[in-house]
PDB file of C-alpha atoms in Angstrom:
ATOM      1  CA  UNK W 213     -25.456  76.078 228.438  1.00  0.00           C
ATOM      2  CA  UNK W 214     -27.668  78.298 230.559  1.00  0.00           C
ATOM      3  CA  UNK W 215     -24.857  80.854 230.866  1.00  0.00           C
ATOM      4  CA  UNK W 216     -24.378  80.959 227.074  1.00  0.00           C
ATOM      5  CA  UNK W 217     -28.122  81.468 226.663  1.00  0.00           C
ATOM      6  CA  UNK W 218     -28.127  84.361 229.160  1.00  0.00           C
ATOM      7  CA  UNK W 219     -25.135  85.983 227.445  1.00  0.00           C
ATOM      8  CA  UNK W 220     -26.929  85.671 224.101  1.00  0.00           C
ATOM      9  CA  UNK W 221     -30.062  87.336 225.542  1.00  0.00           C
ATOM     10  CA  UNK W 222     -28.053  90.175 227.092  1.00  0.00           C
ATOM     11  CA  UNK W 223     -26.126  90.782 223.861  1.00  0.00           C
ATOM     12  CA  UNK W 224     -29.331  90.695 221.825  1.00  0.00           C
ATOM     13  CA  UNK W 225     -30.992  93.213 224.129  1.00  0.00           C
ATOM     14  CA  UNK W 226     -27.941  95.464 223.989  1.00  0.00           C
ATOM     15  CA  UNK W 227     -27.959  95.435 220.189  1.00  0.00           C
ATOM     16  CA  UNK W 228     -31.722  95.956 220.026  1.00  0.00           C
ATOM     17  CA  UNK W 229     -31.739  98.913 222.436  1.00  0.00           C
ATOM     18  CA  UNK W 230     -28.859 100.649 220.630  1.00  0.00           C
ATOM     19  CA  UNK W 231     -30.235 100.137 217.116  1.00  0.00           C
ATOM     20  CA  UNK W 232     -32.296 103.332 217.074  1.00  0.00           C
ATOM     21  CA  UNK W 233     -29.737 105.549 218.790  1.00  0.00           C
ATOM     22  CA  UNK W 234     -26.904 107.648 217.422  1.00  0.00           C
ATOM     23  CA  UNK W 235     -23.580 105.862 217.485  1.00  0.00           C
ATOM     24  CA  UNK W 236     -21.732 109.157 217.931  1.00  0.00           C
ATOM     25  CA  UNK W 237     -19.586 110.320 220.766  1.00  0.00           C
ATOM     26  CA  UNK W 238     -17.881 113.551 221.649  1.00  0.00           C
ATOM     27  CA  UNK W 239     -16.108 115.336 224.423  1.00  0.00           C
ATOM     28  CA  UNK W 240     -14.520 118.669 225.142  1.00  0.00           C
ATOM     29  CA  UNK W 241     -11.049 119.193 226.575  1.00  0.00           C
ATOM     30  CA  UNK W 242      -8.344 121.833 226.204  1.00  0.00           C
ATOM     31  CA  UNK W 243      -4.649 122.305 225.674  1.00  0.00           C
ATOM     32  CA  UNK W 244      -2.455 125.028 227.109  1.00  0.00           C
ATOM     33  CA  UNK W 245      -2.994 127.128 230.198  1.00  0.00           C
ATOM     34  CA  UNK W 246      -4.110 130.641 231.051  1.00  0.00           C
ATOM     35  CA  UNK W 247      -4.295 132.981 228.060  1.00  0.00           C
ATOM     36  CA  UNK W 248      -2.830 130.210 225.880  1.00  0.00           C
ATOM     37  CA  UNK W 249      -5.626 127.756 226.680  1.00  0.00           C
ATOM     38  CA  UNK W 250      -7.390 126.486 223.564  1.00  0.00           C
ATOM     39  CA  UNK W 251     -10.512 124.322 223.590  1.00  0.00           C
ATOM     40  CA  UNK W 252     -10.313 121.014 221.733  1.00  0.00           C
ATOM     41  CA  UNK W 253     -13.413 119.139 220.622  1.00  0.00           C
ATOM     42  CA  UNK W 254     -13.158 115.422 219.811  1.00  0.00           C
ATOM     43  CA  UNK W 255     -16.101 113.805 218.029  1.00  0.00           C
ATOM     44  CA  UNK W 256     -16.860 110.562 216.228  1.00  0.00           C
ATOM     45  CA  UNK W 257     -19.636 109.162 214.106  1.00  0.00           C
ATOM     46  CA  UNK W 258     -21.141 110.037 210.760  1.00  0.00           C
ATOM     47  CA  UNK W 259     -20.672 113.589 209.473  1.00  0.00           C
ATOM     48  CA  UNK W 260     -24.152 114.493 210.757  1.00  0.00           C
ATOM     49  CA  UNK W 261     -23.455 112.937 214.170  1.00  0.00           C
ATOM     50  CA  UNK W 262     -20.091 114.696 214.449  1.00  0.00           C
ATOM     51  CA  UNK W 263     -21.680 118.047 213.615  1.00  0.00           C
ATOM     52  CA  UNK W 264     -24.435 117.418 216.156  1.00  0.00           C
ATOM     53  CA  UNK W 265     -21.936 116.552 218.901  1.00  0.00           C
ATOM     54  CA  UNK W 266     -19.702 119.514 218.082  1.00  0.00           C
ATOM     55  CA  UNK W 267     -22.707 121.848 218.071  1.00  0.00           C
ATOM     56  CA  UNK W 268     -23.827 120.620 221.476  1.00  0.00           C
ATOM     57  CA  UNK W 269     -20.320 120.909 222.920  1.00  0.00           C
ATOM     58  CA  UNK W 270     -19.685 124.493 221.743  1.00  0.00           C
ATOM     59  CA  UNK W 271     -23.269 125.774 221.516  1.00  0.00           C
ATOM     60  CA  UNK W 272     -22.704 129.016 223.436  1.00  0.00           C
ATOM     61  CA  UNK W 273     -19.466 130.056 221.726  1.00  0.00           C
ATOM     62  CA  UNK W 274     -20.678 129.074 218.263  1.00  0.00           C
ATOM     63  CA  UNK W 275     -23.921 131.004 218.644  1.00  0.00           C
ATOM     64  CA  UNK W 276     -22.104 134.105 219.871  1.00  0.00           C
ATOM     65  CA  UNK W 277     -19.469 133.947 217.147  1.00  0.00           C
ATOM     66  CA  UNK W 278     -21.779 133.290 214.189  1.00  0.00           C
ATOM     67  CA  UNK W 279     -24.291 135.947 215.221  1.00  0.00           C
ATOM     68  CA  UNK W 280     -21.561 138.527 215.952  1.00  0.00           C
ATOM     69  CA  UNK W 281     -19.702 137.746 212.730  1.00  0.00           C
ATOM     70  CA  UNK W 282     -22.762 138.066 210.519  1.00  0.00           C
ATOM     71  CA  UNK W 283     -23.866 141.262 212.259  1.00  0.00           C
ATOM     72  CA  UNK W 284     -20.448 142.924 211.827  1.00  0.00           C
ATOM     73  CA  UNK W 285     -19.982 141.847 208.221  1.00  0.00           C
ATOM     74  CA  UNK W 286     -23.504 142.837 207.227  1.00  0.00           C
ATOM     75  CA  UNK W 287     -23.052 146.244 208.886  1.00  0.00           C
ATOM     76  CA  UNK W 288     -19.756 146.786 207.032  1.00  0.00           C
ATOM     77  CA  UNK W 289     -21.079 145.632 203.642  1.00  0.00           C
ATOM     78  CA  UNK W 290     -24.872 145.732 203.690  1.00  0.00           C
ATOM     79  CA  UNK W 291     -25.320 145.014 199.981  1.00  0.00           C
ATOM     80  CA  UNK W 292     -22.490 142.517 199.495  1.00  0.00           C
ATOM     81  CA  UNK W 293     -23.368 140.629 202.684  1.00  0.00           C
ATOM     82  CA  UNK W 294     -27.146 140.861 202.543  1.00  0.00           C
ATOM     83  CA  UNK W 295     -29.072 137.685 203.304  1.00  0.00           C
ATOM     84  CA  UNK W 296     -30.177 137.493 199.664  1.00  0.00           C
ATOM     85  CA  UNK W 297     -26.617 137.892 198.346  1.00  0.00           C
ATOM     86  CA  UNK W 298     -25.262 135.313 200.803  1.00  0.00           C
ATOM     87  CA  UNK W 299     -28.052 132.895 199.866  1.00  0.00           C
ATOM     88  CA  UNK W 300     -27.151 133.322 196.182  1.00  0.00           C
ATOM     89  CA  UNK W 301     -23.483 132.683 196.975  1.00  0.00           C
ATOM     90  CA  UNK W 302     -24.322 129.546 198.979  1.00  0.00           C
ATOM     91  CA  UNK W 303     -26.526 128.272 196.156  1.00  0.00           C
ATOM     92  CA  UNK W 304     -23.611 128.789 193.744  1.00  0.00           C
ATOM     93  CA  UNK W 305     -21.095 126.851 195.861  1.00  0.00           C
ATOM     94  CA  UNK W 306     -23.457 124.181 197.234  1.00  0.00           C
ATOM     95  CA  UNK W 307     -23.254 121.924 194.143  1.00  0.00           C
ATOM     96  CA  UNK W 308     -19.458 121.855 194.574  1.00  0.00           C
ATOM     97  CA  UNK W 309     -19.557 121.281 198.340  1.00  0.00           C
ATOM     98  CA  UNK W 310     -18.986 117.753 199.650  1.00  0.00           C
ATOM     99  CA  UNK W 311     -22.206 116.156 200.876  1.00  0.00           C
ATOM    100  CA  UNK W 312     -20.368 115.123 204.067  1.00  0.00           C
ATOM    101  CA  UNK W 313     -19.761 118.784 204.909  1.00  0.00           C
ATOM    102  CA  UNK W 314     -23.410 119.607 204.255  1.00  0.00           C
ATOM    103  CA  UNK W 315     -24.470 116.794 206.587  1.00  0.00           C
ATOM    104  CA  UNK W 316     -22.021 117.948 209.267  1.00  0.00           C
ATOM    105  CA  UNK W 317     -23.378 121.488 208.952  1.00  0.00           C
ATOM    106  CA  UNK W 318     -26.941 120.169 209.277  1.00  0.00           C
ATOM    107  CA  UNK W 319     -25.952 118.335 212.473  1.00  0.00           C
ATOM    108  CA  UNK W 320     -24.136 121.420 213.751  1.00  0.00           C
ATOM    109  CA  UNK W 321     -27.285 123.486 213.188  1.00  0.00           C
ATOM    110  CA  UNK W 322     -29.319 121.050 215.234  1.00  0.00           C
ATOM    111  CA  UNK W 323     -26.673 120.841 217.963  1.00  0.00           C
ATOM    112  CA  UNK W 324     -26.346 124.610 218.356  1.00  0.00           C
ATOM    113  CA  UNK W 325     -29.949 125.526 217.664  1.00  0.00           C
ATOM    114  CA  UNK W 326     -28.789 127.943 214.951  1.00  0.00           C
ATOM    115  CA  UNK W 327     -30.830 127.916 211.741  1.00  0.00           C
ATOM    116  CA  UNK W 328     -29.116 125.975 208.949  1.00  0.00           C
ATOM    117  CA  UNK W 329     -29.634 128.965 206.643  1.00  0.00           C
ATOM    118  CA  UNK W 330     -27.657 131.165 209.076  1.00  0.00           C
ATOM    119  CA  UNK W 331     -24.719 128.733 209.025  1.00  0.00           C
ATOM    120  CA  UNK W 332     -24.823 128.519 205.233  1.00  0.00           C
ATOM    121  CA  UNK W 333     -24.699 132.318 205.041  1.00  0.00           C
ATOM    122  CA  UNK W 334     -21.719 132.439 207.398  1.00  0.00           C
ATOM    123  CA  UNK W 335     -19.879 129.909 205.224  1.00  0.00           C
ATOM    124  CA  UNK W 336     -20.650 131.963 202.107  1.00  0.00           C
ATOM    125  CA  UNK W 337     -19.016 135.123 203.532  1.00  0.00           C
ATOM    126  CA  UNK W 338     -15.578 134.462 201.991  1.00  0.00           C
ATOM    127  CA  UNK W 339     -17.275 134.073 198.601  1.00  0.00           C
ATOM    128  CA  UNK W 340     -18.726 137.592 198.615  1.00  0.00           C
ATOM    129  CA  UNK W 341     -16.354 139.513 200.902  1.00  0.00           C
ATOM    130  CA  UNK W 342     -12.627 140.267 200.814  1.00  0.00           C
ATOM    131  CA  UNK W 343     -11.760 137.639 203.409  1.00  0.00           C
ATOM    132  CA  UNK W 344      -9.709 134.590 202.621  1.00  0.00           C
ATOM    133  CA  UNK W 345      -7.760 131.799 204.250  1.00  0.00           C
ATOM    134  CA  UNK W 346      -4.336 130.247 204.065  1.00  0.00           C
ATOM    135  CA  UNK W 347      -3.925 126.557 204.526  1.00  0.00           C
ATOM    136  CA  UNK W 348      -1.375 123.796 204.546  1.00  0.00           C
ATOM    137  CA  UNK W 349      -1.618 120.031 204.448  1.00  0.00           C
ATOM    138  CA  UNK W 350       1.134 117.448 204.736  1.00  0.00           C
ATOM    139  CA  UNK W 351       1.046 113.644 204.611  1.00  0.00           C
ATOM    140  CA  UNK W 352       3.011 110.620 203.534  1.00  0.00           C
ATOM    141  CA  UNK W 353       6.769 111.171 203.297  1.00  0.00           C
ATOM    142  CA  UNK W 354       6.316 114.839 204.305  1.00  0.00           C
ATOM    143  CA  UNK W 355       5.434 113.825 207.875  1.00  0.00           C
ATOM    144  CA  UNK W 356       7.261 111.776 210.463  1.00  0.00           C
ATOM    145  CA  UNK W 357       4.458 109.221 210.824  1.00  0.00           C
ATOM    146  CA  UNK W 358       2.918 109.467 207.353  1.00  0.00           C
ATOM    147  CA  UNK W 359      -0.427 110.732 208.698  1.00  0.00           C
ATOM    148  CA  UNK W 360      -2.319 113.671 207.254  1.00  0.00           C
ATOM    149  CA  UNK W 361      -1.961 116.976 209.114  1.00  0.00           C
ATOM    150  CA  UNK W 362      -3.945 119.980 207.974  1.00  0.00           C
ATOM    151  CA  UNK W 363      -4.427 123.493 209.290  1.00  0.00           C
ATOM    152  CA  UNK W 364      -6.230 126.586 208.126  1.00  0.00           C
ATOM    153  CA  UNK W 365      -5.518 130.175 208.991  1.00  0.00           C
ATOM    154  CA  UNK W 366      -8.310 132.729 208.703  1.00  0.00           C
ATOM    155  CA  UNK W 367      -6.838 135.803 207.050  1.00  0.00           C
ATOM    156  CA  UNK W 368      -9.706 137.971 208.235  1.00  0.00           C
ATOM    157  CA  UNK W 369      -9.642 141.461 209.642  1.00  0.00           C
ATOM    158  CA  UNK W 370      -9.177 141.527 213.418  1.00  0.00           C
ATOM    159  CA  UNK W 371     -12.260 143.748 213.782  1.00  0.00           C
ATOM    160  CA  UNK W 372     -14.502 140.783 213.015  1.00  0.00           C
ATOM    161  CA  UNK W 373     -13.440 139.151 216.281  1.00  0.00           C
ATOM    162  CA  UNK W 374     -13.173 135.587 214.956  1.00  0.00           C
ATOM    163  CA  UNK W 375      -9.891 135.249 216.844  1.00  0.00           C
ATOM    164  CA  UNK W 376     -11.843 135.545 220.117  1.00  0.00           C
ATOM    165  CA  UNK W 377     -13.365 132.102 219.449  1.00  0.00           C
ATOM    166  CA  UNK W 378     -10.534 129.590 218.998  1.00  0.00           C
TER     167      UNK W 378
END
């Protein structure tokens, strides 16, 4: 009986101490070797928690890429890619953007230390510029195991340097 009581106390304390903490997890690994090495980030939790973990895990690369990308695009198209024009574009697409993505972006902003507004502007670039993406998704009978597999290819000019940040 005493042992059951002690187990109950320990479990209660464990639940109580974890109640106010994020239930997210994340880690960074890679696949490939040498020049073919690609970082892989694995996260779990709510959309906000996943964004936060991802932001923490790739803070340096994300900050470099976003700042470089915005600087290059705004230099190439100062009017089309002005902060005001990008803010207008974000405001136009925001009502049609899944709330989960917005929460993940908010977490990513906190994790990287980048302003949320900066990340929103970066995501609005394809709306105002001549950049686009190709994508493919397969699931169900189209895959061997029935799971969903999705990929996206940035069809952006090489001068932007996005390819330097896999």
